[in-house]
Amino acid sequence: METYRNRYSLDVTEDDYGKLITVAGWVEDIRNIGSIAFIILRDRKGTLQVTALKKNEPEIFKKIVAISRESVISVQGLCKKSDKARNGYEIIPQEFEVLSTAETPLPLGVVDKVESELDTRLDNRFIDLRKQEIQAIFKIRTAIIASVHDYLRSENFVEVHTPNIIATSSEGGTDVFKLKYFEKEAFLAQSPQLYKQILMATGLDKVYEIAWYFRAEEHNTRRHLNESTAVDVEMAFIKNEEEIMKILENLAYNMWKKASECKEELEILCKEISLPNLPFKRVKYDDVIKKLNDEGSKIAWGEDLGNEDERLLGKIMEDEGHTFYFITKYPIEIKPFYTMPEEEKYSRSFDLECGGIEFASGSQRIHNVELLKKRIKACDLNPKDFESYLKGFRYGMPPHGGFGFGIERFLMELLNITNIRECILFPRDRTRLTP
Ligand code: AMO
């Protein structure tokens, strides 16, 4: 055989009929009915049938019936039109090579009818990912990230990559992974927050990053990961947070639209995606509290929304005809130190929610260094720990703001996936560190 593969299953056309072609992939199934053996071979695009007749090719037949499911093989053979076979053709093998033999039994089935536990699937993620419907999630993920680059670049944002090993916790909280950095103590970045803000002092007025968030949150929920990804955006010379919200809603719309164009994958997942209307509804935090209290929630002014309240609000907003909505003007006390206050007790902040799940949050930031130090102290943090960040504010820092947009949270909502672990290849949660 000159090559292991010159055709994918679904790329074979009538022009290939009667010709020798080479295909390769995983053995999804084998059937031996005595005189004939069938292999269902799976590749990246789909499946095809290999048909071996015992009397014509006894040696190949012997090898084929001995092979285990999920082994990797390459087959060269005649591509023959066949109305009975899937795709309308079959391969009659002339050469056959086993590239890798799969051990038995398999730790996880690929086409089995029985549903496996999520943990078993994640323990064997490389096999789980052989399933078309799991691959479809990640193909859609690729498409929506492509639309992030397309949209933000069309708006003149510059893509950046900021450090993940940092000296100060980026969100000010305690949920931070510590590590030894030679003689010093360091942290894994909870987000690119501090660096994307420092970049606003450089003249790169609009930046974005496809970022990793590392968060040592103890809770093990269906919507939290300890390592997740996000689209982080920061832009300078803004007058208020509304300018940022416009970018965010257009971004979310473009991502949603791009996903709706992934017809093949959506068909595999049996999902339909309808486009939301722009602009998204804006609801002030005060009104949110009132709406929730009216529906029986005990939430008090000044508290952050818990899961239950978020879910209830999702329902209320859905009834009012809004799948996507912004919650704006949060109390300053429940927002991070870098958030711009407004009047006495509010802030220029927002969260973007969809169906009861928050998938982005952002704000205008404080750009005055004295006010920033005051807020750092008010949040029980020490300005000394933020010296290199604060330095970026001392020599000319324009007004600015931005947001962080959780990619896995967005995928969950987009595809109606109940557990966030399904939306990242190799999830890290409170108990999972492998694979
Ligand atoms: P925040 O902490 O709200 O804001 O995070 C922004 C978005 O990131 C996602 N996210 C997570 N997804 C999964 N698991 C987690 N543990 C997790 N934590 C966060 C959510 C969330 O809405 N620096 C600010 C953003 C900014 O103001 O620019 C920040 O990190 O979708």
PDB file of N, CA and C and ligand atoms in Angstrom, residues 170-171 190-194 196 213-215 217 219 223-234 335-336 338-339 350-352 357-363 365 401-410 420, ligand 1:
ATOM      1  N   SER A 170      -5.838  37.680  40.322  1.00  0.00           N
ATOM      2  CA  SER A 170      -6.383  38.652  39.366  1.00  0.00           C
ATOM      3  C   SER A 170      -7.774  39.140  39.725  1.00  0.00           C
ATOM      4  N   GLU A 171      -8.534  38.352  40.450  1.00  0.00           N
ATOM      5  CA  GLU A 171      -9.891  38.772  40.772  1.00  0.00           C
ATOM      6  C   GLU A 171     -10.027  39.186  42.238  1.00  0.00           C
ATOM      7  N   GLN A 190      -6.576  33.827  37.494  1.00  0.00           N
ATOM      8  CA  GLN A 190      -8.019  33.545  37.513  1.00  0.00           C
ATOM      9  C   GLN A 190      -8.672  34.097  36.249  1.00  0.00           C
ATOM     10  N   SER A 191      -7.999  35.075  35.633  1.00  0.00           N
ATOM     11  CA  SER A 191      -8.454  35.686  34.380  1.00  0.00           C
ATOM     12  C   SER A 191      -7.349  36.646  33.937  1.00  0.00           C
ATOM     13  N   PRO A 192      -7.413  37.158  32.700  1.00  0.00           N
ATOM     14  CA  PRO A 192      -6.380  38.118  32.269  1.00  0.00           C
ATOM     15  C   PRO A 192      -6.666  39.536  32.740  1.00  0.00           C
ATOM     16  N   GLN A 193      -7.566  39.695  33.702  1.00  0.00           N
ATOM     17  CA  GLN A 193      -8.070  41.009  34.111  1.00  0.00           C
ATOM     18  C   GLN A 193      -6.971  42.072  34.255  1.00  0.00           C
ATOM     19  N   LEU A 194      -5.965  41.802  35.103  1.00  0.00           N
ATOM     20  CA  LEU A 194      -4.987  42.843  35.413  1.00  0.00           C
ATOM     21  C   LEU A 194      -4.183  43.229  34.174  1.00  0.00           C
ATOM     22  N   LYS A 196      -5.048  42.782  30.881  1.00  0.00           N
ATOM     23  CA  LYS A 196      -5.773  43.439  29.788  1.00  0.00           C
ATOM     24  C   LYS A 196      -6.006  44.903  30.153  1.00  0.00           C
ATOM     25  N   TYR A 213      -8.971  30.453  32.431  1.00  0.00           N
ATOM     26  CA  TYR A 213      -9.235  30.869  33.812  1.00  0.00           C
ATOM     27  C   TYR A 213      -8.905  29.682  34.714  1.00  0.00           C
ATOM     28  N   PHE A 214      -8.139  29.940  35.753  1.00  0.00           N
ATOM     29  CA  PHE A 214      -7.874  28.888  36.743  1.00  0.00           C
ATOM     30  C   PHE A 214      -8.497  29.332  38.057  1.00  0.00           C
ATOM     31  N   ARG A 215      -9.439  28.578  38.554  1.00  0.00           N
ATOM     32  CA  ARG A 215     -10.127  29.002  39.780  1.00  0.00           C
ATOM     33  C   ARG A 215     -10.228  27.843  40.766  1.00  0.00           C
ATOM     34  N   GLU A 217     -12.114  27.093  43.011  1.00  0.00           N
ATOM     35  CA  GLU A 217     -13.423  27.054  43.672  1.00  0.00           C
ATOM     36  C   GLU A 217     -13.678  25.641  44.162  1.00  0.00           C
ATOM     37  N   HIS A 219     -16.547  24.287  45.092  1.00  0.00           N
ATOM     38  CA  HIS A 219     -17.815  23.636  44.740  1.00  0.00           C
ATOM     39  C   HIS A 219     -17.725  22.868  43.432  1.00  0.00           C
ATOM     40  N   ARG A 223     -22.144  23.699  36.563  1.00  0.00           N
ATOM     41  CA  ARG A 223     -21.772  24.849  35.741  1.00  0.00           C
ATOM     42  C   ARG A 223     -20.437  25.499  36.128  1.00  0.00           C
ATOM     43  N   HIS A 224     -19.660  24.806  36.960  1.00  0.00           N
ATOM     44  CA  HIS A 224     -18.342  25.329  37.326  1.00  0.00           C
ATOM     45  C   HIS A 224     -17.223  24.376  36.921  1.00  0.00           C
ATOM     46  N   LEU A 225     -16.156  24.951  36.408  1.00  0.00           N
ATOM     47  CA  LEU A 225     -14.940  24.195  36.139  1.00  0.00           C
ATOM     48  C   LEU A 225     -13.812  24.868  36.912  1.00  0.00           C
ATOM     49  N   ASN A 226     -12.763  24.133  37.224  1.00  0.00           N
ATOM     50  CA  ASN A 226     -11.624  24.775  37.884  1.00  0.00           C
ATOM     51  C   ASN A 226     -10.621  25.306  36.862  1.00  0.00           C
ATOM     52  N   GLU A 227     -10.807  24.856  35.629  1.00  0.00           N
ATOM     53  CA  GLU A 227     -10.009  25.397  34.528  1.00  0.00           C
ATOM     54  C   GLU A 227     -10.973  25.583  33.369  1.00  0.00           C
ATOM     55  N   SER A 228     -11.179  26.829  32.964  1.00  0.00           N
ATOM     56  CA  SER A 228     -12.158  27.073  31.902  1.00  0.00           C
ATOM     57  C   SER A 228     -11.593  28.083  30.913  1.00  0.00           C
ATOM     58  N   THR A 229     -12.309  28.283  29.823  1.00  0.00           N
ATOM     59  CA  THR A 229     -11.825  29.234  28.817  1.00  0.00           C
ATOM     60  C   THR A 229     -12.834  30.363  28.645  1.00  0.00           C
ATOM     61  N   ALA A 230     -12.326  31.509  28.188  1.00  0.00           N
ATOM     62  CA  ALA A 230     -13.197  32.673  28.035  1.00  0.00           C
ATOM     63  C   ALA A 230     -12.681  33.582  26.937  1.00  0.00           C
ATOM     64  N   VAL A 231     -13.595  34.389  26.413  1.00  0.00           N
ATOM     65  CA  VAL A 231     -13.186  35.474  25.520  1.00  0.00           C
ATOM     66  C   VAL A 231     -13.099  36.705  26.404  1.00  0.00           C
ATOM     67  N   ASP A 232     -11.916  37.251  26.537  1.00  0.00           N
ATOM     68  CA  ASP A 232     -11.737  38.449  27.349  1.00  0.00           C
ATOM     69  C   ASP A 232     -11.514  39.650  26.444  1.00  0.00           C
ATOM     70  N   VAL A 233     -12.230  40.710  26.717  1.00  0.00           N
ATOM     71  CA  VAL A 233     -12.167  41.904  25.876  1.00  0.00           C
ATOM     72  C   VAL A 233     -11.899  43.113  26.760  1.00  0.00           C
ATOM     73  N   GLU A 234     -11.104  44.053  26.271  1.00  0.00           N
ATOM     74  CA  GLU A 234     -10.921  45.313  26.990  1.00  0.00           C
ATOM     75  C   GLU A 234     -10.796  46.423  25.958  1.00  0.00           C
ATOM     76  N   LYS A 335     -19.268  43.799  43.568  1.00  0.00           N
ATOM     77  CA  LYS A 335     -18.469  43.717  42.338  1.00  0.00           C
ATOM     78  C   LYS A 335     -16.982  43.845  42.675  1.00  0.00           C
ATOM     79  N   PRO A 336     -16.092  43.312  41.833  1.00  0.00           N
ATOM     80  CA  PRO A 336     -14.651  43.331  42.150  1.00  0.00           C
ATOM     81  C   PRO A 336     -14.080  44.750  42.243  1.00  0.00           C
ATOM     82  N   TYR A 338     -11.939  46.493  40.799  1.00  0.00           N
ATOM     83  CA  TYR A 338     -11.610  47.325  39.623  1.00  0.00           C
ATOM     84  C   TYR A 338     -12.843  47.961  38.979  1.00  0.00           C
ATOM     85  N   THR A 339     -14.045  47.650  39.505  1.00  0.00           N
ATOM     86  CA  THR A 339     -15.293  48.116  38.891  1.00  0.00           C
ATOM     87  C   THR A 339     -15.548  49.599  39.181  1.00  0.00           C
ATOM     88  N   PHE A 350     -22.234  44.956  34.486  1.00  0.00           N
ATOM     89  CA  PHE A 350     -23.325  44.177  33.875  1.00  0.00           C
ATOM     90  C   PHE A 350     -22.949  42.702  33.832  1.00  0.00           C
ATOM     91  N   ASP A 351     -23.974  41.893  33.810  1.00  0.00           N
ATOM     92  CA  ASP A 351     -23.810  40.468  33.504  1.00  0.00           C
ATOM     93  C   ASP A 351     -24.690  40.197  32.297  1.00  0.00           C
ATOM     94  N   LEU A 352     -24.251  39.299  31.435  1.00  0.00           N
ATOM     95  CA  LEU A 352     -25.121  38.869  30.337  1.00  0.00           C
ATOM     96  C   LEU A 352     -25.594  37.463  30.673  1.00  0.00           C
ATOM     97  N   ILE A 357     -28.654  31.432  33.011  1.00  0.00           N
ATOM     98  CA  ILE A 357     -27.221  31.179  33.215  1.00  0.00           C
ATOM     99  C   ILE A 357     -26.432  32.426  32.834  1.00  0.00           C
ATOM    100  N   GLU A 358     -25.531  32.826  33.736  1.00  0.00           N
ATOM    101  CA  GLU A 358     -24.651  33.962  33.421  1.00  0.00           C
ATOM    102  C   GLU A 358     -23.509  33.441  32.580  1.00  0.00           C
ATOM    103  N   PHE A 359     -23.305  34.027  31.414  1.00  0.00           N
ATOM    104  CA  PHE A 359     -22.121  33.576  30.689  1.00  0.00           C
ATOM    105  C   PHE A 359     -21.118  34.679  30.406  1.00  0.00           C
ATOM    106  N   ALA A 360     -21.454  35.923  30.741  1.00  0.00           N
ATOM    107  CA  ALA A 360     -20.443  36.975  30.609  1.00  0.00           C
ATOM    108  C   ALA A 360     -20.679  38.017  31.674  1.00  0.00           C
ATOM    109  N   SER A 361     -19.589  38.649  32.112  1.00  0.00           N
ATOM    110  CA  SER A 361     -19.779  39.790  32.990  1.00  0.00           C
ATOM    111  C   SER A 361     -18.674  40.797  32.708  1.00  0.00           C
ATOM    112  N   GLY A 362     -18.986  42.052  32.969  1.00  0.00           N
ATOM    113  CA  GLY A 362     -18.010  43.087  32.659  1.00  0.00           C
ATOM    114  C   GLY A 362     -18.398  44.403  33.286  1.00  0.00           C
ATOM    115  N   SER A 363     -17.600  45.428  32.972  1.00  0.00           N
ATOM    116  CA  SER A 363     -17.850  46.735  33.576  1.00  0.00           C
ATOM    117  C   SER A 363     -16.951  47.788  32.953  1.00  0.00           C
ATOM    118  N   ARG A 365     -14.133  50.277  34.102  1.00  0.00           N
ATOM    119  CA  ARG A 365     -13.183  50.124  35.211  1.00  0.00           C
ATOM    120  C   ARG A 365     -12.832  51.484  35.802  1.00  0.00           C
ATOM    121  N   GLY A 401     -12.911  49.757  29.757  1.00  0.00           N
ATOM    122  CA  GLY A 401     -13.775  48.721  30.325  1.00  0.00           C
ATOM    123  C   GLY A 401     -13.740  47.480  29.450  1.00  0.00           C
ATOM    124  N   GLY A 402     -14.386  46.437  29.902  1.00  0.00           N
ATOM    125  CA  GLY A 402     -14.371  45.203  29.116  1.00  0.00           C
ATOM    126  C   GLY A 402     -15.224  44.139  29.755  1.00  0.00           C
ATOM    127  N   PHE A 403     -15.046  42.928  29.245  1.00  0.00           N
ATOM    128  CA  PHE A 403     -15.834  41.815  29.791  1.00  0.00           C
ATOM    129  C   PHE A 403     -15.087  40.496  29.639  1.00  0.00           C
ATOM    130  N   GLY A 404     -15.568  39.520  30.382  1.00  0.00           N
ATOM    131  CA  GLY A 404     -15.098  38.141  30.256  1.00  0.00           C
ATOM    132  C   GLY A 404     -16.296  37.281  29.917  1.00  0.00           C
ATOM    133  N   PHE A 405     -16.134  36.404  28.943  1.00  0.00           N
ATOM    134  CA  PHE A 405     -17.256  35.673  28.346  1.00  0.00           C
ATOM    135  C   PHE A 405     -16.908  34.187  28.373  1.00  0.00           C
ATOM    136  N   GLY A 406     -17.567  33.421  29.235  1.00  0.00           N
ATOM    137  CA  GLY A 406     -17.213  32.008  29.403  1.00  0.00           C
ATOM    138  C   GLY A 406     -17.630  31.165  28.205  1.00  0.00           C
ATOM    139  N   ILE A 407     -16.654  30.540  27.561  1.00  0.00           N
ATOM    140  CA  ILE A 407     -16.951  29.779  26.339  1.00  0.00           C
ATOM    141  C   ILE A 407     -17.753  28.515  26.654  1.00  0.00           C
ATOM    142  N   GLU A 408     -17.397  27.825  27.733  1.00  0.00           N
ATOM    143  CA  GLU A 408     -18.135  26.589  28.055  1.00  0.00           C
ATOM    144  C   GLU A 408     -19.560  26.898  28.488  1.00  0.00           C
ATOM    145  N   ARG A 409     -19.725  27.965  29.265  1.00  0.00           N
ATOM    146  CA  ARG A 409     -21.086  28.347  29.685  1.00  0.00           C
ATOM    147  C   ARG A 409     -21.953  28.660  28.458  1.00  0.00           C
ATOM    148  N   PHE A 410     -21.353  29.340  27.504  1.00  0.00           N
ATOM    149  CA  PHE A 410     -22.082  29.718  26.291  1.00  0.00           C
ATOM    150  C   PHE A 410     -22.488  28.461  25.508  1.00  0.00           C
ATOM    151  N   ILE A 420     -21.475  21.246  32.330  1.00  0.00           N
ATOM    152  CA  ILE A 420     -20.413  22.029  31.674  1.00  0.00           C
ATOM    153  C   ILE A 420     -19.211  21.169  31.272  1.00  0.00           C
TER     154      ILE A 420
HETATM  155  P1  AMO B   1     -16.296  36.473  36.045  1.00  0.00           P
HETATM  156  O1  AMO B   1     -15.620  35.947  37.240  1.00  0.00           O
HETATM  157  O2  AMO B   1     -17.743  36.787  36.147  1.00  0.00           O
HETATM  158  O3  AMO B   1     -15.610  37.822  35.551  1.00  0.00           O
HETATM  159  O4  AMO B   1     -16.077  35.475  34.838  1.00  0.00           O
HETATM  160  C1  AMO B   1     -16.514  35.783  33.527  1.00  0.00           C
HETATM  161  C2  AMO B   1     -17.226  34.601  32.916  1.00  0.00           C
HETATM  162  O5  AMO B   1     -16.372  33.473  32.899  1.00  0.00           O
HETATM  163  C3  AMO B   1     -17.114  32.288  33.131  1.00  0.00           C
HETATM  164  N1  AMO B   1     -16.623  31.613  34.343  1.00  0.00           N
HETATM  165  C4  AMO B   1     -16.623  30.289  34.539  1.00  0.00           C
HETATM  166  N2  AMO B   1     -17.023  29.266  33.756  1.00  0.00           N
HETATM  167  C5  AMO B   1     -16.909  28.022  34.246  1.00  0.00           C
HETATM  168  N3  AMO B   1     -16.421  27.726  35.466  1.00  0.00           N
HETATM  169  C6  AMO B   1     -15.999  28.703  36.304  1.00  0.00           C
HETATM  170  N4  AMO B   1     -15.502  28.407  37.488  1.00  0.00           N
HETATM  171  C7  AMO B   1     -16.096  30.064  35.837  1.00  0.00           C
HETATM  172  N5  AMO B   1     -15.792  31.260  36.364  1.00  0.00           N
HETATM  173  C8  AMO B   1     -16.117  32.183  35.450  1.00  0.00           C
HETATM  174  C9  AMO B   1     -18.567  32.709  33.290  1.00  0.00           C
HETATM  175  C10 AMO B   1     -18.443  34.152  33.709  1.00  0.00           C
HETATM  176  O6  AMO B   1     -19.577  34.909  33.354  1.00  0.00           O
HETATM  177  N6  AMO B   1     -12.509  39.609  35.050  1.00  0.00           N
HETATM  178  C11 AMO B   1     -13.941  39.441  34.989  1.00  0.00           C
HETATM  179  C12 AMO B   1     -14.496  39.758  33.643  1.00  0.00           C
HETATM  180  C13 AMO B   1     -14.389  41.218  33.268  1.00  0.00           C
HETATM  181  O7  AMO B   1     -14.936  42.047  34.017  1.00  0.00           O
HETATM  182  O8  AMO B   1     -13.779  41.527  32.239  1.00  0.00           O
HETATM  183  C14 AMO B   1     -14.277  38.011  35.372  1.00  0.00           C
HETATM  184  O9  AMO B   1     -13.460  37.128  35.401  1.00  0.00           O
HETATM  185  O10 AMO B   1     -19.182  32.598  32.024  1.00  0.00           O
END
